[in-house]
CSV table of C-alpha atoms in Angstrom, one decimal:
chain,number,residue,atom,x,y,z
A,1365,MET,CA,1.8,10.9,-57.3
A,1366,ALA,CA,3.4,7.5,-56.8
A,1367,LEU,CA,1.8,4.4,-58.3
A,1368,TYR,CA,0.2,2.2,-55.6
A,1369,PHE,CA,-0.6,-1.4,-56.5
A,1370,ASP,CA,-4.0,-2.3,-55.1
A,1371,GLU,CA,-3.1,-5.8,-54.0
A,1372,ALA,CA,-0.3,-6.9,-51.6
A,1373,SER,CA,2.4,-9.0,-53.3
A,1374,HIS,CA,2.5,-12.7,-52.3
A,1375,THR,CA,5.1,-15.4,-52.0
A,1376,PHE,CA,4.7,-19.0,-53.1
A,1377,SER,CA,4.0,-20.2,-49.5
A,1378,GLU,CA,0.8,-18.2,-49.6
A,1379,TYR,CA,-0.7,-20.3,-52.4
A,1380,LEU,CA,-1.9,-23.9,-52.8
A,1381,LEU,CA,-3.0,-25.8,-55.9
A,1382,VAL,CA,-6.5,-27.2,-56.0
A,1383,PRO,CA,-6.7,-30.7,-57.5
A,1384,GLY,CA,-8.3,-31.1,-60.9
A,1385,TYR,CA,-9.7,-34.2,-62.7
A,1386,SER,CA,-7.1,-36.9,-63.3
A,1387,SER,CA,-7.8,-39.4,-66.0
A,1388,GLU,CA,-6.3,-42.9,-66.1
A,1389,HIS,CA,-3.5,-41.6,-68.3
A,1390,CYS,CA,-2.5,-39.0,-65.7
A,1391,ILE,CA,0.3,-40.9,-64.1
A,1392,PRO,CA,3.8,-39.6,-63.3
A,1393,ALA,CA,5.5,-41.9,-65.9
A,1394,ASN,CA,3.5,-40.0,-68.6
A,1395,VAL,CA,4.5,-36.5,-67.6
A,1396,LYS,CA,6.9,-34.7,-69.9
A,1397,LEU,CA,8.8,-31.7,-68.5
A,1398,ALA,CA,10.4,-30.4,-71.7
A,1399,THR,CA,10.2,-26.6,-71.9
A,1400,PRO,CA,11.6,-23.8,-74.1
A,1401,LEU,CA,14.8,-22.1,-73.1
A,1402,VAL,CA,14.8,-19.3,-75.7
A,1403,ALA,CA,12.3,-17.3,-77.7
A,1404,TYR,CA,10.6,-18.6,-80.8
A,1405,LYS,CA,8.0,-17.5,-83.3
A,1406,LYS,CA,4.5,-19.1,-83.5
A,1407,GLY,CA,4.6,-22.3,-85.4
A,1408,ASP,CA,8.4,-22.7,-85.0
A,1409,LYS,CA,10.4,-24.7,-82.5
A,1410,PRO,CA,12.8,-23.0,-80.1
A,1411,ALA,CA,16.5,-23.3,-81.0
A,1412,LEU,CA,17.2,-24.5,-77.4
A,1413,SER,CA,15.0,-26.4,-75.0
A,1414,LEU,CA,15.4,-28.0,-71.6
A,1415,ASN,CA,14.2,-31.5,-70.8
A,1416,ILE,CA,13.6,-30.5,-67.2
A,1417,PRO,CA,12.6,-27.0,-66.1
A,1418,MET,CA,15.7,-26.3,-64.0
A,1419,VAL,CA,18.8,-24.0,-64.5
A,1420,SER,CA,21.4,-23.2,-62.0
A,1421,ALA,CA,22.1,-19.7,-60.8
A,1422,ILE,CA,24.9,-17.5,-62.1
A,1423,MET,CA,26.8,-17.6,-58.8
A,1424,GLN,CA,30.3,-18.4,-57.6
A,1425,SER,CA,29.0,-20.8,-55.0
A,1426,VAL,CA,26.7,-22.7,-57.4
A,1427,SER,CA,27.7,-22.9,-61.1
A,1428,GLY,CA,31.1,-24.3,-61.9
A,1429,GLU,CA,32.0,-26.9,-64.5
A,1430,LYS,CA,31.0,-29.9,-62.3
A,1431,MET,CA,27.6,-28.5,-61.7
A,1432,ALA,CA,27.2,-27.8,-65.4
A,1433,GLN,CA,28.1,-31.3,-66.4
A,1434,ALA,CA,25.8,-32.9,-63.8
A,1435,LEU,CA,22.8,-30.7,-64.5
A,1436,ALA,CA,23.1,-31.1,-68.3
A,1437,ARG,CA,23.2,-34.9,-67.7
A,1438,GLU,CA,19.8,-34.6,-66.0
A,1439,GLY,CA,18.3,-32.4,-68.7
A,1440,GLY,CA,18.8,-28.9,-67.3
A,1441,CYS,CA,21.4,-26.2,-67.9
A,1442,SER,CA,23.9,-24.3,-65.8
A,1443,PHE,CA,25.1,-20.8,-66.3
A,1444,ILE,CA,28.8,-20.5,-65.5
A,1445,TYR,CA,29.3,-17.5,-63.2
A,1446,GLY,CA,30.6,-14.4,-64.8
A,1447,SER,CA,32.1,-12.8,-61.6
A,1448,GLN,CA,35.6,-14.0,-62.6
A,1449,THR,CA,38.1,-13.1,-65.3
A,1450,ILE,CA,37.2,-13.6,-68.9
A,1451,GLU,CA,39.9,-16.2,-69.3
A,1452,SER,CA,38.8,-18.3,-66.3
A,1453,GLU,CA,35.1,-18.3,-67.3
A,1454,ALA,CA,35.9,-19.2,-70.9
A,1455,ALA,CA,38.1,-22.1,-69.6
A,1456,MET,CA,35.3,-23.4,-67.4
A,1457,VAL,CA,32.9,-23.3,-70.4
A,1458,ALA,CA,35.5,-25.1,-72.5
A,1459,LYS,CA,35.9,-27.9,-69.9
A,1460,VAL,CA,32.1,-28.5,-69.9
A,1461,LYS,CA,32.1,-28.7,-73.7
A,1462,SER,CA,35.0,-31.1,-73.9
A,1463,PHE,CA,33.8,-33.3,-71.0
A,1464,LYS,CA,30.9,-35.0,-72.9
A,1465,ALA,CA,31.5,-35.2,-76.5
A,1466,GLY,CA,31.2,-38.1,-79.0
A,1467,PHE,CA,34.7,-37.1,-80.1
A,1468,VAL,CA,36.8,-36.0,-77.1
A,1469,PRO,CA,40.1,-34.1,-77.6
A,1470,SER,CA,42.8,-35.7,-75.5
A,1471,ASP,CA,43.9,-33.6,-72.5
A,1472,SER,CA,46.0,-36.3,-70.9
A,1473,ASN,CA,49.2,-36.9,-73.0
A,1474,ILE,CA,52.7,-38.0,-72.5
A,1475,ARG,CA,55.9,-38.8,-74.5
A,1476,PRO,CA,57.3,-42.3,-74.9
A,1477,ASP,CA,60.6,-41.2,-73.3
A,1478,GLN,CA,58.9,-40.1,-70.1
A,1479,THR,CA,58.6,-42.3,-67.0
A,1480,LEU,CA,56.1,-44.3,-64.9
A,1481,ALA,CA,56.4,-41.7,-62.2
A,1482,GLU,CA,55.2,-39.0,-64.7
A,1483,VAL,CA,52.3,-41.2,-65.7
A,1484,MET,CA,51.3,-41.6,-62.1
A,1485,GLU,CA,51.6,-37.9,-61.5
A,1486,LEU,CA,49.5,-37.2,-64.6
A,1487,LYS,CA,46.8,-39.6,-63.5
A,1488,LYS,CA,46.7,-38.1,-60.0
A,1489,ARG,CA,46.4,-34.6,-61.4
A,1490,LEU,CA,43.9,-35.1,-64.1
A,1491,GLY,CA,42.1,-38.3,-63.0
A,1492,HIS,CA,42.3,-40.0,-66.4
A,1493,SER,CA,43.2,-43.7,-66.7
A,1494,THR,CA,43.7,-43.5,-70.5
A,1495,ILE,CA,46.7,-41.6,-71.5
A,1496,ALA,CA,47.7,-41.0,-75.1
A,1497,VAL,CA,51.4,-41.4,-76.0
A,1498,THR,CA,52.4,-39.0,-78.7
A,1499,ASP,CA,55.8,-38.2,-80.2
A,1500,ASP,CA,55.9,-34.7,-78.7
A,1501,GLY,CA,53.4,-35.2,-75.8
A,1502,THR,CA,50.8,-32.9,-77.3
A,1503,PRO,CA,47.1,-33.7,-77.9
A,1504,ASN,CA,47.6,-33.8,-81.7
A,1505,GLY,CA,51.1,-35.3,-82.0
A,1506,LEU,CA,51.9,-38.5,-83.9
A,1507,LEU,CA,50.2,-41.3,-81.9
A,1508,MET,CA,52.9,-43.8,-80.7
A,1509,GLY,CA,50.7,-45.8,-78.3
A,1510,VAL,CA,48.3,-45.7,-75.4
A,1511,VAL,CA,48.8,-46.2,-71.6
A,1512,SER,CA,45.9,-47.5,-69.6
A,1513,SER,CA,45.6,-48.6,-66.0
A,1514,ARG,CA,46.0,-52.2,-67.2
A,1515,ASP,CA,49.5,-51.5,-68.5
A,1516,TRP,CA,51.3,-50.7,-65.3
A,1517,ARG,CA,51.5,-51.7,-61.6
A,1518,PRO,CA,53.6,-49.4,-59.4
A,1519,SER,CA,54.1,-52.2,-56.8
A,1520,ARG,CA,56.0,-54.3,-59.5
A,1521,MET,CA,57.6,-51.6,-61.6
A,1522,ASP,CA,60.4,-49.1,-61.0
A,1523,SER,CA,59.1,-45.5,-61.1
A,1524,SER,CA,61.9,-44.7,-63.6
A,1525,THR,CA,60.6,-47.2,-66.2
A,1526,LYS,CA,60.2,-45.6,-69.6
A,1527,VAL,CA,56.7,-45.3,-71.0
A,1528,SER,CA,57.8,-46.9,-74.3
A,1529,SER,CA,58.5,-50.2,-72.5
A,1530,PHE,CA,55.0,-50.7,-71.1
A,1531,MET,CA,52.6,-48.8,-73.3
A,1532,THR,CA,50.4,-50.5,-75.8
A,1533,PRO,CA,52.2,-49.6,-79.1
A,1534,PHE,CA,50.4,-48.1,-82.1
A,1535,SER,CA,51.0,-51.4,-84.0
A,1536,ARG,CA,48.8,-53.2,-81.6
A,1537,LEU,CA,46.1,-50.6,-81.2
A,1538,ILE,CA,42.6,-50.7,-82.6
A,1539,TYR,CA,41.9,-47.3,-83.9
A,1540,ALA,CA,39.8,-45.4,-86.5
A,1541,LYS,CA,40.7,-42.9,-89.1
A,1542,GLU,CA,38.9,-39.7,-90.0
A,1543,PRO,CA,36.3,-39.3,-91.3
A,1544,VAL,CA,34.4,-41.7,-89.1
A,1545,THR,CA,30.9,-41.1,-87.7
A,1546,LEU,CA,30.1,-41.5,-84.0
A,1547,SER,CA,27.9,-44.4,-84.8
A,1548,GLU,CA,30.7,-46.2,-86.6
A,1549,ALA,CA,33.1,-45.5,-83.8
A,1550,ASN,CA,30.7,-46.9,-81.2
A,1551,ASP,CA,30.3,-50.0,-83.3
A,1552,ILE,CA,34.0,-50.5,-83.3
A,1553,LEU,CA,34.1,-50.1,-79.5
A,1554,TRP,CA,31.4,-52.7,-79.0
A,1555,ASP,CA,32.7,-55.2,-81.7
A,1556,HIS,CA,36.2,-55.2,-80.1
A,1557,LYS,CA,35.1,-54.8,-76.5
A,1558,LEU,CA,37.1,-51.7,-76.0
A,1559,ASN,CA,36.8,-48.9,-73.4
A,1560,SER,CA,38.3,-46.3,-75.7
A,1561,LEU,CA,39.0,-45.8,-79.4
A,1562,PRO,CA,41.7,-43.4,-80.7
A,1563,ILE,CA,40.7,-41.4,-83.8
A,1564,VAL,CA,43.6,-40.4,-86.0
A,1565,ASP,CA,44.1,-38.4,-89.3
A,1566,LYS,CA,45.6,-39.8,-92.4
A,1567,GLU,CA,49.2,-39.2,-91.1
A,1568,ASN,CA,48.3,-41.0,-87.8
A,1569,HIS,CA,48.2,-37.8,-85.7
A,1570,LEU,CA,45.9,-38.1,-82.8
A,1571,LYS,CA,42.6,-36.2,-83.2
A,1572,TYR,CA,40.2,-37.5,-80.6
A,1573,PHE,CA,39.1,-40.4,-78.4
A,1574,VAL,CA,35.7,-42.0,-78.3
A,1575,PHE,CA,34.8,-43.6,-75.0
A,1576,ARG,CA,32.5,-46.4,-74.2
A,1577,LYS,CA,31.5,-44.7,-70.9
A,1578,ASP,CA,30.0,-41.8,-72.9
A,1579,TYR,CA,27.7,-44.2,-74.8
A,1580,ASP,CA,26.7,-45.9,-71.5
A,1581,SER,CA,26.2,-42.5,-69.9
A,1582,HIS,CA,23.8,-41.4,-72.6
A,1583,LYS,CA,21.8,-44.7,-72.2
A,1584,GLU,CA,21.6,-44.2,-68.5
A,1585,ASN,CA,20.6,-40.5,-68.8
A,1586,PRO,CA,18.1,-40.2,-71.6
A,1587,ASN,CA,17.2,-36.6,-70.7
A,1588,GLU,CA,20.7,-35.2,-71.0
A,1589,ILE,CA,20.8,-32.1,-73.3
A,1590,LEU,CA,23.5,-32.1,-76.0
A,1591,ASP,CA,24.5,-30.0,-78.9
A,1592,SER,CA,24.8,-31.2,-82.5
A,1593,GLN,CA,28.3,-32.5,-81.7
A,1594,LYS,CA,27.0,-34.6,-78.7
A,1595,ARG,CA,28.5,-32.1,-76.2
A,1596,TYR,CA,26.7,-30.9,-73.1
A,1597,ILE,CA,24.7,-27.6,-73.4
A,1598,VAL,CA,26.1,-24.9,-71.1
A,1599,GLY,CA,25.3,-21.3,-70.5
A,1600,ALA,CA,27.5,-18.4,-69.3
A,1601,GLY,CA,26.8,-15.2,-67.3
A,1602,ILE,CA,27.9,-11.8,-68.5
A,1603,ASN,CA,27.7,-8.2,-67.2
A,1604,THR,CA,26.9,-4.9,-68.8
A,1605,ARG,CA,30.5,-3.6,-68.6
A,1606,ASP,CA,33.0,-5.8,-70.5
A,1607,TYR,CA,30.5,-7.7,-72.7
A,1608,GLU,CA,32.3,-6.6,-76.0
A,1609,THR,CA,35.4,-8.6,-75.0
A,1610,ARG,CA,33.8,-11.3,-72.7
A,1611,ILE,CA,31.1,-12.5,-75.1
A,1612,PRO,CA,33.5,-13.3,-78.1
A,1613,ALA,CA,35.7,-15.3,-75.7
A,1614,LEU,CA,32.8,-17.3,-74.3
A,1615,LEU,CA,31.4,-18.1,-77.7
A,1616,ALA,CA,34.8,-19.2,-78.9
A,1617,SER,CA,35.0,-21.6,-75.9
A,1618,GLY,CA,31.6,-23.1,-76.9
A,1619,ALA,CA,29.0,-21.3,-74.8
A,1620,ASP,CA,25.5,-22.2,-76.1
A,1621,ILE,CA,23.6,-19.4,-74.4
A,1622,LEU,CA,24.4,-16.2,-72.5
A,1623,CYS,CA,22.6,-14.4,-69.7
A,1624,ILE,CA,23.1,-10.9,-68.3
A,1625,ASP,CA,23.6,-11.4,-64.6
A,1626,SER,CA,22.0,-8.4,-62.9
A,1627,SER,CA,19.9,-7.7,-59.9
A,1628,GLU,CA,17.7,-5.3,-61.9
A,1629,GLY,CA,17.1,-5.5,-65.6
A,1630,PHE,CA,14.8,-2.6,-66.3
A,1631,SER,CA,17.8,-0.4,-67.4
A,1632,GLU,CA,19.5,1.3,-70.3
A,1633,TRP,CA,22.6,-0.8,-69.5
A,1634,GLN,CA,20.8,-4.0,-70.4
A,1635,LYS,CA,19.2,-2.5,-73.5
A,1636,LYS,CA,22.6,-1.4,-74.8
A,1637,THR,CA,24.1,-4.9,-74.1
A,1638,LEU,CA,21.2,-6.7,-75.8
A,1639,SER,CA,21.3,-4.3,-78.8
A,1640,TRP,CA,25.1,-4.9,-79.2
A,1641,VAL,CA,24.6,-8.6,-79.2
A,1642,LYS,CA,21.8,-8.6,-81.8
A,1643,LYS,CA,23.6,-6.1,-84.0
A,1644,THR,CA,26.9,-8.1,-83.8
A,1645,TYR,CA,25.6,-11.6,-84.0
A,1646,GLY,CA,22.0,-11.4,-85.2
A,1647,ASP,CA,19.8,-14.2,-84.0
A,1648,THR,CA,22.7,-16.7,-83.9
A,1649,VAL,CA,23.6,-15.8,-80.3
A,1650,LYS,CA,20.9,-16.4,-77.6
A,1651,ILE,CA,20.9,-14.2,-74.6
A,1652,GLY,CA,18.7,-13.9,-71.5
A,1653,ALA,CA,18.1,-10.7,-69.5
A,1654,GLY,CA,16.6,-9.5,-66.2
A,1655,ASN,CA,15.7,-9.4,-63.5
A,1656,ILE,CA,12.3,-7.7,-63.5
A,1657,VAL,CA,9.1,-8.1,-61.5
A,1658,ASP,CA,6.3,-6.5,-63.6
A,1659,GLY,CA,4.8,-6.4,-67.0
A,1660,GLU,CA,6.4,-3.1,-67.9
A,1661,GLY,CA,9.8,-4.5,-67.2
A,1662,PHE,CA,9.1,-7.6,-69.3
A,1663,ARG,CA,8.0,-5.6,-72.3
A,1664,PHE,CA,11.1,-3.4,-72.1
A,1665,LEU,CA,13.4,-6.4,-72.2
A,1666,ALA,CA,11.3,-8.2,-74.8
A,1667,ASP,CA,11.4,-5.2,-77.1
A,1668,SER,CA,15.2,-4.9,-76.5
A,1669,GLY,CA,15.8,-8.4,-77.9
A,1670,ALA,CA,16.0,-10.7,-74.8
A,1671,ASP,CA,15.6,-14.4,-75.7
A,1672,PHE,CA,14.4,-15.2,-72.2
A,1673,ILE,CA,13.6,-13.0,-69.2
A,1674,LYS,CA,14.3,-13.6,-65.5
A,1675,VAL,CA,11.7,-12.7,-63.0
A,1676,GLY,CA,12.5,-11.9,-59.3
A,1677,ILE,CA,14.1,-9.3,-57.1
A,1678,GLY,CA,15.1,-9.8,-53.5
A,1679,GLY,CA,13.6,-13.3,-53.0
A,1680,GLY,CA,16.8,-15.3,-52.9
A,1681,SER,CA,17.8,-16.9,-49.5
A,1682,ILE,CA,21.1,-15.0,-49.4
A,1683,CYS,CA,19.7,-11.8,-51.0
A,1684,ILE,CA,19.1,-8.7,-48.7
A,1685,THR,CA,18.2,-6.3,-51.5
A,1686,ARG,CA,14.7,-5.7,-50.0
A,1687,GLU,CA,16.1,-5.1,-46.5
A,1688,THR,CA,18.9,-2.9,-47.8
A,1689,LYS,CA,17.1,-0.9,-50.5
A,1690,GLY,CA,13.4,-1.5,-50.2
A,1691,ILE,CA,13.3,-2.8,-53.8
A,1692,GLY,CA,11.5,-6.0,-54.9
A,1693,ARG,CA,8.2,-7.8,-55.0
A,1694,GLY,CA,6.7,-11.1,-53.7
A,1695,GLN,CA,7.8,-13.8,-56.1
A,1696,ALA,CA,4.4,-15.4,-56.8
A,1697,THR,CA,2.8,-12.1,-57.6
A,1698,ALA,CA,5.7,-11.1,-59.9
A,1699,ILE,CA,5.5,-14.4,-61.8
A,1700,ILE,CA,1.7,-14.1,-62.3
A,1701,GLU,CA,1.9,-10.6,-63.6
A,1702,VAL,CA,4.9,-11.2,-65.9
A,1703,ALA,CA,3.4,-14.4,-67.3
A,1704,LYS,CA,0.3,-12.4,-68.2
A,1705,ALA,CA,2.4,-9.8,-70.0
A,1706,ARG,CA,4.3,-12.6,-71.7
A,1707,ASP,CA,1.0,-14.1,-73.0
A,1708,GLU,CA,-0.2,-10.7,-74.2
A,1709,TYR,CA,3.1,-10.1,-76.0
A,1710,PHE,CA,2.8,-13.5,-77.8
A,1711,LEU,CA,-0.8,-12.7,-78.9
A,1712,GLU,CA,0.3,-9.3,-80.2
A,1713,THR,CA,3.6,-10.3,-81.9
A,1714,GLY,CA,3.5,-14.0,-82.5
A,1715,LYS,CA,6.8,-14.3,-80.5
A,1716,TYR,CA,6.9,-16.4,-77.4
A,1717,ILE,CA,9.6,-15.3,-74.9
A,1718,PRO,CA,10.1,-17.8,-72.0
A,1719,ILE,CA,10.2,-16.5,-68.4
A,1720,CYS,CA,12.5,-17.8,-65.7
A,1721,SER,CA,11.5,-17.7,-62.1
A,1722,ASP,CA,14.6,-16.7,-60.1
A,1723,GLY,CA,14.4,-16.7,-56.3
A,1724,GLY,CA,11.8,-17.4,-53.6
A,1725,ILE,CA,12.0,-21.2,-53.8
A,1726,VAL,CA,12.2,-22.8,-50.4
A,1727,LEU,CA,10.3,-26.1,-50.7
A,1728,ASP,CA,10.0,-28.4,-53.7
A,1729,TYR,CA,6.3,-27.7,-54.2
A,1730,HIS,CA,7.2,-24.0,-54.8
A,1731,MET,CA,8.7,-25.1,-58.1
A,1732,THR,CA,5.4,-26.6,-59.2
A,1733,LEU,CA,3.6,-23.4,-58.2
A,1734,ALA,CA,6.0,-21.3,-60.2
A,1735,LEU,CA,5.4,-23.4,-63.2
A,1736,ALA,CA,1.6,-23.4,-62.7
A,1737,MET,CA,1.7,-19.6,-62.4
A,1738,GLY,CA,3.4,-19.3,-65.8
A,1739,ALA,CA,7.2,-19.7,-65.4
A,1740,ASP,CA,8.7,-21.8,-68.2
A,1741,PHE,CA,11.7,-22.8,-66.1
A,1742,ILE,CA,13.2,-22.0,-62.7
A,1743,MET,CA,16.7,-20.7,-61.8
A,1744,LEU,CA,17.9,-22.1,-58.5
A,1745,GLY,CA,20.8,-21.1,-56.2
A,1746,ARG,CA,20.5,-22.5,-52.7
A,1747,TYR,CA,18.9,-25.7,-54.0
A,1748,PHE,CA,21.9,-26.6,-56.1
A,1749,ALA,CA,24.6,-25.2,-53.7
A,1750,ARG,CA,23.8,-28.0,-51.3
A,1751,PHE,CA,25.1,-30.7,-53.6
A,1752,ASP,CA,28.4,-32.4,-54.1
A,1753,GLU,CA,28.8,-30.8,-57.6
A,1754,SER,CA,28.7,-27.2,-56.4
A,1755,PRO,CA,32.1,-25.5,-56.2
A,1756,THR,CA,32.1,-24.8,-52.5
A,1757,GLU,CA,33.7,-26.7,-49.6
A,1758,LYS,CA,31.8,-29.3,-47.5
A,1759,VAL,CA,32.5,-28.4,-43.8
A,1760,ASN,CA,31.6,-29.8,-40.4
A,1761,ILE,CA,29.7,-27.3,-38.3
A,1762,ASN,CA,28.8,-28.6,-34.8
A,1763,GLY,CA,28.7,-32.2,-36.0
A,1764,ASN,CA,26.6,-31.5,-39.1
A,1765,TYR,CA,27.9,-31.4,-42.7
A,1766,MET,CA,27.3,-28.1,-44.4
A,1767,LYS,CA,28.1,-26.4,-47.7
A,1768,GLU,CA,29.2,-22.7,-48.0
A,1769,TYR,CA,26.8,-20.5,-49.8
A,1770,TRP,CA,27.2,-16.8,-50.5
A,1771,GLY,CA,25.5,-14.1,-52.6
A,1772,GLU,CA,26.9,-12.4,-55.6
A,1773,GLY,CA,26.3,-9.1,-53.8
A,1774,SER,CA,28.1,-10.2,-50.6
A,1775,ALA,CA,31.4,-8.8,-49.4
A,1776,ARG,CA,32.9,-12.2,-50.3
A,1777,ALA,CA,31.9,-12.2,-54.0
A,1778,ARG,CA,32.3,-8.4,-54.5
A,1779,ASN,CA,30.4,-8.7,-57.8
A,1780,TRP,CA,29.7,-5.1,-58.2
A,1781,GLN,CA,28.9,-5.5,-61.9
A,1782,ARG,CA,25.7,-7.3,-61.0
A,1783,TYR,CA,24.5,-4.2,-59.3
A,1784,ASP,CA,25.8,-1.8,-61.9
A,1785,LEU,CA,24.1,1.6,-62.1
A,1786,GLY,CA,26.8,3.2,-64.3
A,1787,GLY,CA,29.0,4.5,-61.5
A,1788,GLU,CA,32.5,3.6,-60.3
A,1789,GLY,CA,33.7,0.0,-60.3
A,1790,LYS,CA,33.1,-0.9,-56.7
A,1791,LEU,CA,30.5,-2.3,-54.4
A,1792,SER,CA,29.4,0.5,-52.1
A,1793,PHE,CA,27.3,-1.7,-49.8
A,1794,VAL,CA,26.4,-5.4,-49.7
A,1795,GLU,CA,23.1,-6.8,-51.0
A,1796,GLY,CA,23.9,-10.4,-50.1
A,1797,VAL,CA,25.2,-12.5,-47.2
A,1798,ASP,CA,27.8,-15.3,-46.6
A,1799,SER,CA,26.2,-18.4,-45.1
A,1800,TYR,CA,26.1,-22.2,-44.6
A,1801,ILE,CA,23.4,-24.5,-45.8
A,1802,PRO,CA,22.9,-28.2,-45.0
A,1803,TYR,CA,24.8,-30.6,-47.2
A,1804,ALA,CA,22.4,-32.8,-49.3
A,1805,GLY,CA,24.5,-35.2,-51.3
A,1806,SER,CA,24.5,-35.8,-55.0
A,1807,LEU,CA,22.6,-33.7,-57.5
A,1808,LYS,CA,21.2,-36.7,-59.4
A,1809,ASP,CA,19.4,-38.2,-56.3
A,1810,ASN,CA,18.0,-34.9,-55.2
A,1811,VAL,CA,16.8,-33.7,-58.6
A,1812,GLN,CA,15.1,-37.0,-59.3
A,1813,LEU,CA,13.2,-36.8,-56.0
A,1814,THR,CA,12.2,-33.2,-56.7
A,1815,LEU,CA,11.0,-34.0,-60.2
A,1816,SER,CA,9.0,-37.0,-58.9
A,1817,LYS,CA,7.1,-34.6,-56.6
A,1818,ILE,CA,6.5,-32.1,-59.5
A,1819,ARG,CA,5.2,-34.9,-61.8
A,1820,SER,CA,2.9,-36.3,-59.1
A,1821,THR,CA,1.4,-32.8,-58.3
A,1822,MET,CA,0.9,-32.2,-62.1
A,1823,CYS,CA,-1.1,-35.4,-62.3
A,1824,ASN,CA,-3.2,-34.2,-59.3
A,1825,CYS,CA,-4.0,-31.2,-61.5
A,1826,GLY,CA,-4.8,-33.3,-64.5
A,1827,ALA,CA,-1.8,-32.1,-66.5
A,1828,LEU,CA,0.9,-34.1,-68.4
A,1829,THR,CA,2.9,-31.1,-69.7
A,1830,ILE,CA,4.0,-27.7,-68.3
A,1831,PRO,CA,1.7,-25.8,-70.8
A,1832,GLU,CA,-1.2,-28.0,-69.8
A,1833,LEU,CA,-0.5,-27.4,-66.1
A,1834,GLN,CA,-0.5,-23.6,-66.8
A,1835,GLU,CA,-3.9,-24.0,-68.6
A,1836,LYS,CA,-5.6,-26.3,-66.1
A,1837,ALA,CA,-4.1,-25.2,-62.7
A,1838,LYS,CA,-6.4,-23.8,-60.1
A,1839,LEU,CA,-4.7,-21.8,-57.4
A,1840,THR,CA,-6.0,-20.5,-54.1
A,1841,LEU,CA,-4.5,-18.0,-51.6
A,1842,VAL,CA,-4.3,-19.5,-48.1
A,1843,SER,CA,-4.5,-17.9,-44.6
A,1844,SER,CA,-1.7,-18.1,-42.0
A,1845,THR,CA,-3.8,-20.6,-40.1
A,1846,SER,CA,-4.2,-22.9,-43.0
A,1847,ILE,CA,-0.4,-22.8,-43.6
A,1848,VAL,CA,0.0,-24.2,-40.1
A,1849,GLU,CA,-2.7,-26.8,-40.7
A,1850,GLY,CA,-0.8,-28.0,-43.8
A,1851,GLY,CA,2.1,-29.3,-41.8
A,1852,ALA,CA,2.4,-31.8,-39.0
A,1853,HIS,CA,0.6,-30.4,-36.0
A,1854,ASP,CA,-0.8,-31.4,-32.6
A,1855,VAL,CA,1.4,-34.5,-32.5
A,1856,LEU,CA,4.8,-35.3,-30.9
A,1857,LEU,CA,7.1,-36.2,-33.7
A,1858,LYS,CA,9.1,-39.4,-33.0
A,1859,ASP,CA,12.4,-38.2,-34.4
A,1860,ASN,CA,12.4,-35.1,-32.1
A,1861,HIS,CA,11.3,-37.1,-29.1
A,1862,GLU,CA,14.0,-39.8,-29.7
A,1863,LEU,CA,16.6,-37.1,-30.0
A,1864,GLN,CA,15.5,-35.5,-26.7
A,1865,LYS,CA,15.8,-38.9,-24.9
A,1866,LYS,CA,19.3,-39.3,-26.1
């Protein structure tokens, strides 16, 4: 006989938090949102942590290099989408790792015998105002000089002018030689009021640049998450088919953490993938798995070696898995049950495996509910797809700016590996849609607003950390009538009324 769950599964909108006692210390400025990203043993610290409980979804319409850079700057982590060639995914990861580094390899280079026209074209193509002049035009050639925007004016110079005639020559450059620490390099920048500092080897071959803007950026973004070389942390999605060739390429490009991108994680395919990773790399490579919606699925992936586990099936705004296949569970119920299994596993084994709530977030307060119910962090698709930094186009639809957003199981993405059940390499039917969502502006502004709401609600619950919220939270199911009561009701909203008059 089939197993029937006694209770209906619930969504986040069916719950509210009941306020708890707030002391005078419970103010938003004192709230810390740091949370573990990967598993760790009792008494140890996790190898990777987040400063805010947000990661971006492994989707074509969400997580490119710009998203990864912007989210890491705020303290979260992106997972570059895996539904592309190995080479293109690895290249995206490499761009993120090189974008923010104390020592930045030069990717904008030119020879002294080239022309102003070629300098202008290089700046237009790459967007860099500092261009290294090397003897052979390569990133590690003999440094001959540097061209910056102060060295040329197209209105007063012929486009055929040779670079050698207007560059700042090596003899006049302030530079540093290896070995030099980042702190020493920054001191030189500040002492000489420079915007950039070339780093050369003992033969004067260019090795790196150190930029003042990177130092300023870190001061402006104290939550940014960096590796030991001061580069942004970035994740990458993989599948259960080509992982033996994809994973080495992603690791070589600098990926800090991997995640199996799958609609359903309670499978032999994920177990085989996790087993191969742990056998090949041991504990040096961190990898998440999922998705699952109950305690049994959690324990399966935990025993298989997952470093974090994603929870949620069918709750995404562009996902139609429940409609198409009748598979899934209300996201709130799934998180509550899996969090319970996670805690039991920790008591039994001494190993804490973070869980990630993936899907079902419609309003900002749903994030706070997910955390209170036991999620360590939240994976977001639609939320991030609305921002400037997502890879999709901003389009005008009936006078309103929108962003494109499509599911990995849609006909547009054709990401059949995400729904892999061991059959032929094709997508037999779609489990996602292609859509538009309202454009919302920059990631930074929106994330800061969302986090301010989370911090405020946590204070209402008497909690200053996520673990404290999970310990102190009091949650209540609400009726359909009380949901209506919770919004504006029985009034004529001014904005709507003014629009009707116009």
